[in-house]
CSV table of C-alpha atoms in Angstrom, one decimal:
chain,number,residue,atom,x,y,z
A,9,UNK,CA,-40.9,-34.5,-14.6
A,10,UNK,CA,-41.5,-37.7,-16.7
A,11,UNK,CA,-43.9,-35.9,-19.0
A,12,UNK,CA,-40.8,-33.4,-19.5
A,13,UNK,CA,-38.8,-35.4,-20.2
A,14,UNK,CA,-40.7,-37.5,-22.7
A,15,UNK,CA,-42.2,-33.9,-24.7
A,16,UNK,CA,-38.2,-32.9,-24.7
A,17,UNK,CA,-37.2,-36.5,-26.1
A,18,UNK,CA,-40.2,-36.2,-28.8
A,19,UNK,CA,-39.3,-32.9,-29.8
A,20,UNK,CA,-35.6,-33.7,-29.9
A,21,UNK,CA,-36.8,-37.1,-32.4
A,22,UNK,CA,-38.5,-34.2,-34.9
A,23,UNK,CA,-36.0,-31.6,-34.9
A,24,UNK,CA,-33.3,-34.8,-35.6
A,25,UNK,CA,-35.9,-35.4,-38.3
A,26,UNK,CA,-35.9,-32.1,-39.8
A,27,UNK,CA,-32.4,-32.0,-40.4
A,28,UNK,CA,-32.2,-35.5,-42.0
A,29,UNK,CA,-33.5,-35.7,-45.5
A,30,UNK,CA,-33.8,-39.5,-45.2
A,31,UNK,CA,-37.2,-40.1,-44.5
A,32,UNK,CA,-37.6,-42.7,-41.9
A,33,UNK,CA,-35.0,-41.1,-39.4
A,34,UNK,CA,-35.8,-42.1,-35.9
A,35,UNK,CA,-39.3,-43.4,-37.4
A,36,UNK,CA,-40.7,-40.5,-38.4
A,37,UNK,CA,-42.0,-40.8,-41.7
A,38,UNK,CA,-43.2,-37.4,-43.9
A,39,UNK,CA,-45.8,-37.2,-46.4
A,40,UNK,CA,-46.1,-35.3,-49.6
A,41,UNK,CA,-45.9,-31.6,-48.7
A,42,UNK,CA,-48.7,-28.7,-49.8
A,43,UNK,CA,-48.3,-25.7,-50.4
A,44,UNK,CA,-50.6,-23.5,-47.7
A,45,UNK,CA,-50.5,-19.6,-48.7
A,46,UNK,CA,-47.2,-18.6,-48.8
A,47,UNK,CA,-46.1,-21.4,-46.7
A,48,UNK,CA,-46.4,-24.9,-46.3
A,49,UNK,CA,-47.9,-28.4,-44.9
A,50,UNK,CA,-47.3,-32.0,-44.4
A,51,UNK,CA,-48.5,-34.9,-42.5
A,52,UNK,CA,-45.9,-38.0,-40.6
A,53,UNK,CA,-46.3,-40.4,-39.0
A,54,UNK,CA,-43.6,-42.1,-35.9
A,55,UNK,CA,-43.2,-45.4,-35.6
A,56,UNK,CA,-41.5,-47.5,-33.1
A,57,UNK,CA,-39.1,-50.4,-33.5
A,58,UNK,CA,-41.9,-53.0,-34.0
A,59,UNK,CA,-43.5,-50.9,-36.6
A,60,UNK,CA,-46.5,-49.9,-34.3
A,61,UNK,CA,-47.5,-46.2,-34.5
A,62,UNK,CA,-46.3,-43.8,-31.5
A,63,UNK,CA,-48.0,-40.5,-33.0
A,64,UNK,CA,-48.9,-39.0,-36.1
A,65,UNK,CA,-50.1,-35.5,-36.8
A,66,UNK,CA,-49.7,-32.6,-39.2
A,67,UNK,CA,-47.0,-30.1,-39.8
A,68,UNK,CA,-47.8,-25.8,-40.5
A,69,UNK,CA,-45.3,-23.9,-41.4
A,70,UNK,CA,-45.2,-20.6,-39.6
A,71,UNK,CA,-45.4,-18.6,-42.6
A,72,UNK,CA,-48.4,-20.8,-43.6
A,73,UNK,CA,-50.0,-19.7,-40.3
A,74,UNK,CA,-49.2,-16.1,-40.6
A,75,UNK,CA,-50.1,-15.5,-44.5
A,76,UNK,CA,-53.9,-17.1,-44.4
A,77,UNK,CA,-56.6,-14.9,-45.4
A,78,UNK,CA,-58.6,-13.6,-42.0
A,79,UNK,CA,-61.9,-11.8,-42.5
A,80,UNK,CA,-63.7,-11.4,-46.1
A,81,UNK,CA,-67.0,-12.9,-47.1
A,82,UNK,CA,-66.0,-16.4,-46.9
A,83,UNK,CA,-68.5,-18.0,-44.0
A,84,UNK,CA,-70.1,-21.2,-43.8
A,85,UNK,CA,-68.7,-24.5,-44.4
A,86,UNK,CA,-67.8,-23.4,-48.0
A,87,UNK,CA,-64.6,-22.5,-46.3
A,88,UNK,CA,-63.9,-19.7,-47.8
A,89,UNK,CA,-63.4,-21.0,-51.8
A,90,UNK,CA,-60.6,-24.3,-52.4
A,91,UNK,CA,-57.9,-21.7,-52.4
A,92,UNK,CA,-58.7,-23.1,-48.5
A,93,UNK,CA,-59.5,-26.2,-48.4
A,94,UNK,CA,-56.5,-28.8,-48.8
A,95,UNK,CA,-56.4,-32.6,-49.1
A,96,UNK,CA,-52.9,-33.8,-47.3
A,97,UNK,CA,-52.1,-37.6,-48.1
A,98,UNK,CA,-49.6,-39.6,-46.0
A,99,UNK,CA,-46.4,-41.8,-46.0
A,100,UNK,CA,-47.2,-45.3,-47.2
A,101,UNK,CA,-46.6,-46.3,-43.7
A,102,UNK,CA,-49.4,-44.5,-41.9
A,103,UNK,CA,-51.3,-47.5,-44.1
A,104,UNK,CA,-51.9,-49.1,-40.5
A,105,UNK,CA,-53.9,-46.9,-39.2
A,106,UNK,CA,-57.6,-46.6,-40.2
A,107,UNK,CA,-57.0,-42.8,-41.2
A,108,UNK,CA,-56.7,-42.3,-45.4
A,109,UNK,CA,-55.6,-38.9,-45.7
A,110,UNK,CA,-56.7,-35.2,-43.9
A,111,UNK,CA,-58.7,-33.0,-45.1
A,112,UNK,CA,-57.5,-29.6,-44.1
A,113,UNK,CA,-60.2,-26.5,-44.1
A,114,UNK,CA,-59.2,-22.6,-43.3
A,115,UNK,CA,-62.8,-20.8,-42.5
A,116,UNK,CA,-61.8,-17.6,-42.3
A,117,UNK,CA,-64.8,-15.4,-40.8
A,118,UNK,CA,-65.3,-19.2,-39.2
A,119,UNK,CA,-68.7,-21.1,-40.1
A,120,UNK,CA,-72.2,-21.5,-38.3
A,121,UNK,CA,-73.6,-21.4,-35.8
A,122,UNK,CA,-71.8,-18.4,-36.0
A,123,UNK,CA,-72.5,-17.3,-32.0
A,124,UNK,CA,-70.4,-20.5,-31.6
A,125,UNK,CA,-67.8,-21.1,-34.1
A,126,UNK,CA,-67.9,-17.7,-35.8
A,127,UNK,CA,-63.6,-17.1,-35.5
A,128,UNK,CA,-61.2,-17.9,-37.9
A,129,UNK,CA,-59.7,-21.6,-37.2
A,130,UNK,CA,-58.6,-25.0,-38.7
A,131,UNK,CA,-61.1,-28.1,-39.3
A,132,UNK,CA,-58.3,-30.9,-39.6
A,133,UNK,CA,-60.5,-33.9,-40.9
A,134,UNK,CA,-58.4,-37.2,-40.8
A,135,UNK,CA,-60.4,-38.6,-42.8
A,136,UNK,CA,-61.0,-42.8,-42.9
A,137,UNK,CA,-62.4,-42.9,-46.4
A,138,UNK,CA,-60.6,-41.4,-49.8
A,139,UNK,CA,-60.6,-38.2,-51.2
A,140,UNK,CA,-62.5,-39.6,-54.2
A,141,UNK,CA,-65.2,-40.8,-51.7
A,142,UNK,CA,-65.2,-37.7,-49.5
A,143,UNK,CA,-65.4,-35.5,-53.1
A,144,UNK,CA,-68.5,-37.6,-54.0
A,145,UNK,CA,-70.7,-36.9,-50.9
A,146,UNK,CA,-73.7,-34.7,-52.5
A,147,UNK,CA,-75.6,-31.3,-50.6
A,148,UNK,CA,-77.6,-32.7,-47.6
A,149,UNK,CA,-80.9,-30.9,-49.6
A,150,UNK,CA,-79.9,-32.6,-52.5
A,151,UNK,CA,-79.9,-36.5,-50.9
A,152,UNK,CA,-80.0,-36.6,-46.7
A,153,UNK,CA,-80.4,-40.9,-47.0
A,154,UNK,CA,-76.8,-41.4,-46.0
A,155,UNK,CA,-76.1,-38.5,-44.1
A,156,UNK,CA,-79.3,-39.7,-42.0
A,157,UNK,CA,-78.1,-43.4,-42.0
A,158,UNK,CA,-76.5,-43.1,-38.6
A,159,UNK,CA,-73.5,-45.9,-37.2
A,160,UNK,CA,-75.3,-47.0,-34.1
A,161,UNK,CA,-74.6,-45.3,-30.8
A,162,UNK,CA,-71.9,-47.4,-29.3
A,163,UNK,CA,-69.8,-46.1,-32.4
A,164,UNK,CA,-69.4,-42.5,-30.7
A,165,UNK,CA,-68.5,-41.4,-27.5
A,166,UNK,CA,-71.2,-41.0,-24.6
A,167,UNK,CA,-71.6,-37.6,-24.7
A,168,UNK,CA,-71.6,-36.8,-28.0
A,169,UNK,CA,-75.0,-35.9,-30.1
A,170,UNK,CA,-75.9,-35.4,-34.1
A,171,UNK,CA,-77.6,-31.8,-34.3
A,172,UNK,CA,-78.8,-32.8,-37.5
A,173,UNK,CA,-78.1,-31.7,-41.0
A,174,UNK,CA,-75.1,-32.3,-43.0
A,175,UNK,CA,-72.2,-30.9,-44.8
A,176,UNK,CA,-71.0,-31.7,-48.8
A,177,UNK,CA,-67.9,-33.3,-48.9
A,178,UNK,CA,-67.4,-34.0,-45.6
A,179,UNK,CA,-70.8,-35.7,-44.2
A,180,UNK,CA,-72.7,-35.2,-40.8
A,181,UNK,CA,-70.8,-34.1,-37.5
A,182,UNK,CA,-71.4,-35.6,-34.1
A,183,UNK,CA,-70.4,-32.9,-30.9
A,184,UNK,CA,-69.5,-33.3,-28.0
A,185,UNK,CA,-72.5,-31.7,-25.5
A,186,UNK,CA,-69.9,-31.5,-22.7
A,187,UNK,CA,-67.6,-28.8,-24.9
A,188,UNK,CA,-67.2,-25.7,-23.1
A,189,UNK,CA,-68.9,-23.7,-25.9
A,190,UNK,CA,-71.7,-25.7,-26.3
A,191,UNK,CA,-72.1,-25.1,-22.2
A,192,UNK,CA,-71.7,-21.5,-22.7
A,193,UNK,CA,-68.7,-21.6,-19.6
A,194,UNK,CA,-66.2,-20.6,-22.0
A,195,UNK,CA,-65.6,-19.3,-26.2
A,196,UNK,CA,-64.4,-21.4,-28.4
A,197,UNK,CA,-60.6,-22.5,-29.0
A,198,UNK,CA,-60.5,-26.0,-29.8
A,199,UNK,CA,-62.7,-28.9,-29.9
A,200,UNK,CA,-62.8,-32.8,-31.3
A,201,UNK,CA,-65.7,-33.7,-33.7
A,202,UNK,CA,-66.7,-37.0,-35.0
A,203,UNK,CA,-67.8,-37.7,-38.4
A,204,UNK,CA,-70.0,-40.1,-40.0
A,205,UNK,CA,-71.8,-41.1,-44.0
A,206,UNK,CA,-73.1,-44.1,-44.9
A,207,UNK,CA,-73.4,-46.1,-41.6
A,208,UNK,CA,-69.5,-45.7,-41.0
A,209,UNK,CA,-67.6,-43.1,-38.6
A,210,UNK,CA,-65.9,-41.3,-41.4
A,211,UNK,CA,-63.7,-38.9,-39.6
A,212,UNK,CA,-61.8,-37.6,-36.4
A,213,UNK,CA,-61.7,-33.8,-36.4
A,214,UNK,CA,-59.8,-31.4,-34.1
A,215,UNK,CA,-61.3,-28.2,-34.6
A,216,UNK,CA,-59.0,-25.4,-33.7
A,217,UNK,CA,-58.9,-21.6,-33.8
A,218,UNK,CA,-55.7,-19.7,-35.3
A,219,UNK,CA,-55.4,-18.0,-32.1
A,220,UNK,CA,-55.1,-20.9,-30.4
A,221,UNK,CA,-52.9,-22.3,-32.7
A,222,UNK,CA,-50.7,-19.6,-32.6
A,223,UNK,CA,-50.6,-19.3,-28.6
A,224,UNK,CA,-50.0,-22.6,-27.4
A,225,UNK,CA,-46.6,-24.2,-27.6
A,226,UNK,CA,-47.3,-27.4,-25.5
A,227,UNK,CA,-51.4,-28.4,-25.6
A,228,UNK,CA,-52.8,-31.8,-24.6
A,229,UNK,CA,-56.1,-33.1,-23.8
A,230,UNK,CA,-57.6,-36.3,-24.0
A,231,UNK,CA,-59.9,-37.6,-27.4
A,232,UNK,CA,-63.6,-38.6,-25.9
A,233,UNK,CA,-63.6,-42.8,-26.8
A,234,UNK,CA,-66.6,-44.8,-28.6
A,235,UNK,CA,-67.6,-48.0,-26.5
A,236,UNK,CA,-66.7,-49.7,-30.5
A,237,UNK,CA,-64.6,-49.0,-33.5
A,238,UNK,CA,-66.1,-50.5,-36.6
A,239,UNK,CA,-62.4,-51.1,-38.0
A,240,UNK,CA,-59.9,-53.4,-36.2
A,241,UNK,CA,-56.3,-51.2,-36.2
A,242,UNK,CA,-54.7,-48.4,-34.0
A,243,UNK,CA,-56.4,-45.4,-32.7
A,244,UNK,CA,-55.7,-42.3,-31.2
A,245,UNK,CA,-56.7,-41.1,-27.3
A,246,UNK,CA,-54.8,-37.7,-26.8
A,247,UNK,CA,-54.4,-34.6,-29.3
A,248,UNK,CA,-51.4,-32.3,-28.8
A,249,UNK,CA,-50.6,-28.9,-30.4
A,250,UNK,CA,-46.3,-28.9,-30.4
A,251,UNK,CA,-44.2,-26.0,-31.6
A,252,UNK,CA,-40.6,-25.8,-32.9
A,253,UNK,CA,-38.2,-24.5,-35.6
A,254,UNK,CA,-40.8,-22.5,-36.7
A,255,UNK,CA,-43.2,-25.2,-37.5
A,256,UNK,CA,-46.8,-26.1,-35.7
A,257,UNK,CA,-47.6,-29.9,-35.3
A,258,UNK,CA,-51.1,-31.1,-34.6
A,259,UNK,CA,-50.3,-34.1,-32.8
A,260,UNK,CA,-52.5,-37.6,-32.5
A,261,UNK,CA,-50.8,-39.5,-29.7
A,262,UNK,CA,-51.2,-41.7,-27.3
A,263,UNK,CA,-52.4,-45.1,-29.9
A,264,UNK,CA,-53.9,-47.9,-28.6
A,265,UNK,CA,-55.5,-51.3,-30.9
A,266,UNK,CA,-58.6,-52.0,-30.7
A,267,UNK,CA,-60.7,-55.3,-32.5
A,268,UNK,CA,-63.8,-54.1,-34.5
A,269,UNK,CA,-67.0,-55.3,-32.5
């Protein structure tokens, strides 16, 4: 009943923020939005009354989810062409976090290892570094030094492995082995990736099919924890998928601060 009650209160707090063109109602402060198809996105960020952040996440409009291109020949992580790929900054105010801005990628056929993640989903990479930085990371066969210079171990969670390799423009991806369609127990719908370039984590990525998006109107599950953060500030432990007034919010919650070590 108390988790009821708090989704009804937090959905009540967005739809009051909605209708309020004063940014900063009930805490909730909007990003610049970006055009998606023929609809639209945004990040926000909700603060509470001591200026500590409660959740952040990003905002689809319906008609962003219903009008992007399925099918076609754009596979891989090329995404499709940048008429897919979208960089989404944030509200001055989401400056205490250790998250820059998110890099938003529709794969539309999906991306390899197709067996795996061959259907048409989201990568939602809130990304610690800028867009200039994340613009300037080469083709792994072109130079692999940083994608190979690894953060040590204590950096990622437990379970999570690097299968090698590495994407331009975004850097290498760490996975989480205990996934259910890495295990084979069940297809894809959503994950959480970890990123890293450089010798830094460079990104938190919920992966999430359209479908899934789409389906869900209340999703939570819990984000896999590193033993150390490089970056003293506030970081998230649960994603959420939240639906209302025609709008889909992929939701980082649950903050806690933690001391770089």
């Amino acid at each position: 009943m108390k988790h009821i009650l708090f989704l009804a209160l937090g959905v009540g707090l967005f739809i009051a923020c909605k209708k309020n063109d004063d940014n900063g109602a009930n805490g909730i402060f909007k990003g610049p939005e970006v055009q998606v198809h023929d609809g639209k996105s945004w990040t926000w960020i909700q603060l509470n009354n001591q200026g500590n952040p409660e959740r952040m996440g990003l905002t689809l409009t319906d008609k962003a989810l219903n009008s992007v291109p399925v099918g076609g020949d754009g596979g891989g992580h090329g995404h499709g062409g940048m008429e897919n790929n979208f960089t989404i900054k944030f509200h001055p105010k989401a400056s205490i976090l250790p998250f820059n801005h998110v890099g938003m990628n529709w794969n539309p056929v999906g991306h390899e290892p197709e067996a795996i993640y061959g259907k048409p989903h989201f990568d939602f990479h809130f990304y610690m570094t800028t867009p200039e930085e994340v613009a300037a990371i080469p083709p792994y066969e072109v130079d692999s030094s940083k994608f190979k210079d690894w953060p040590a171990a204590d950096y990622f969670p437990a379970t999570y492995i690097n299968p090698g390799g590495g994407v331009p423009q975004m850097g290498a991806h760490w996975l989480d082995v205990t996934s259910p369609e890495l295990n084979g127990s069940e297809p894809f719908t959503q994950t959480f990736i970890y990123g890293s370039y450089d010798g830094k984590v460079t990104f938190y990525e919920p992966m999430i099919t359209l479908e899934f998006l789409k389906a869900n109107n209340n999703f939570s599950r819990s984000i896999p924890q590193p033993a150390k953060v490089q970056k003293t500030g506030w970081y998230p432990t649960v994603m959420k998928i939240v639906k209302h007034d025609g709008l889909t919010e992929v939701v980082l919650d649950g903050f806690v601060h933690r001391t770089q070590s």
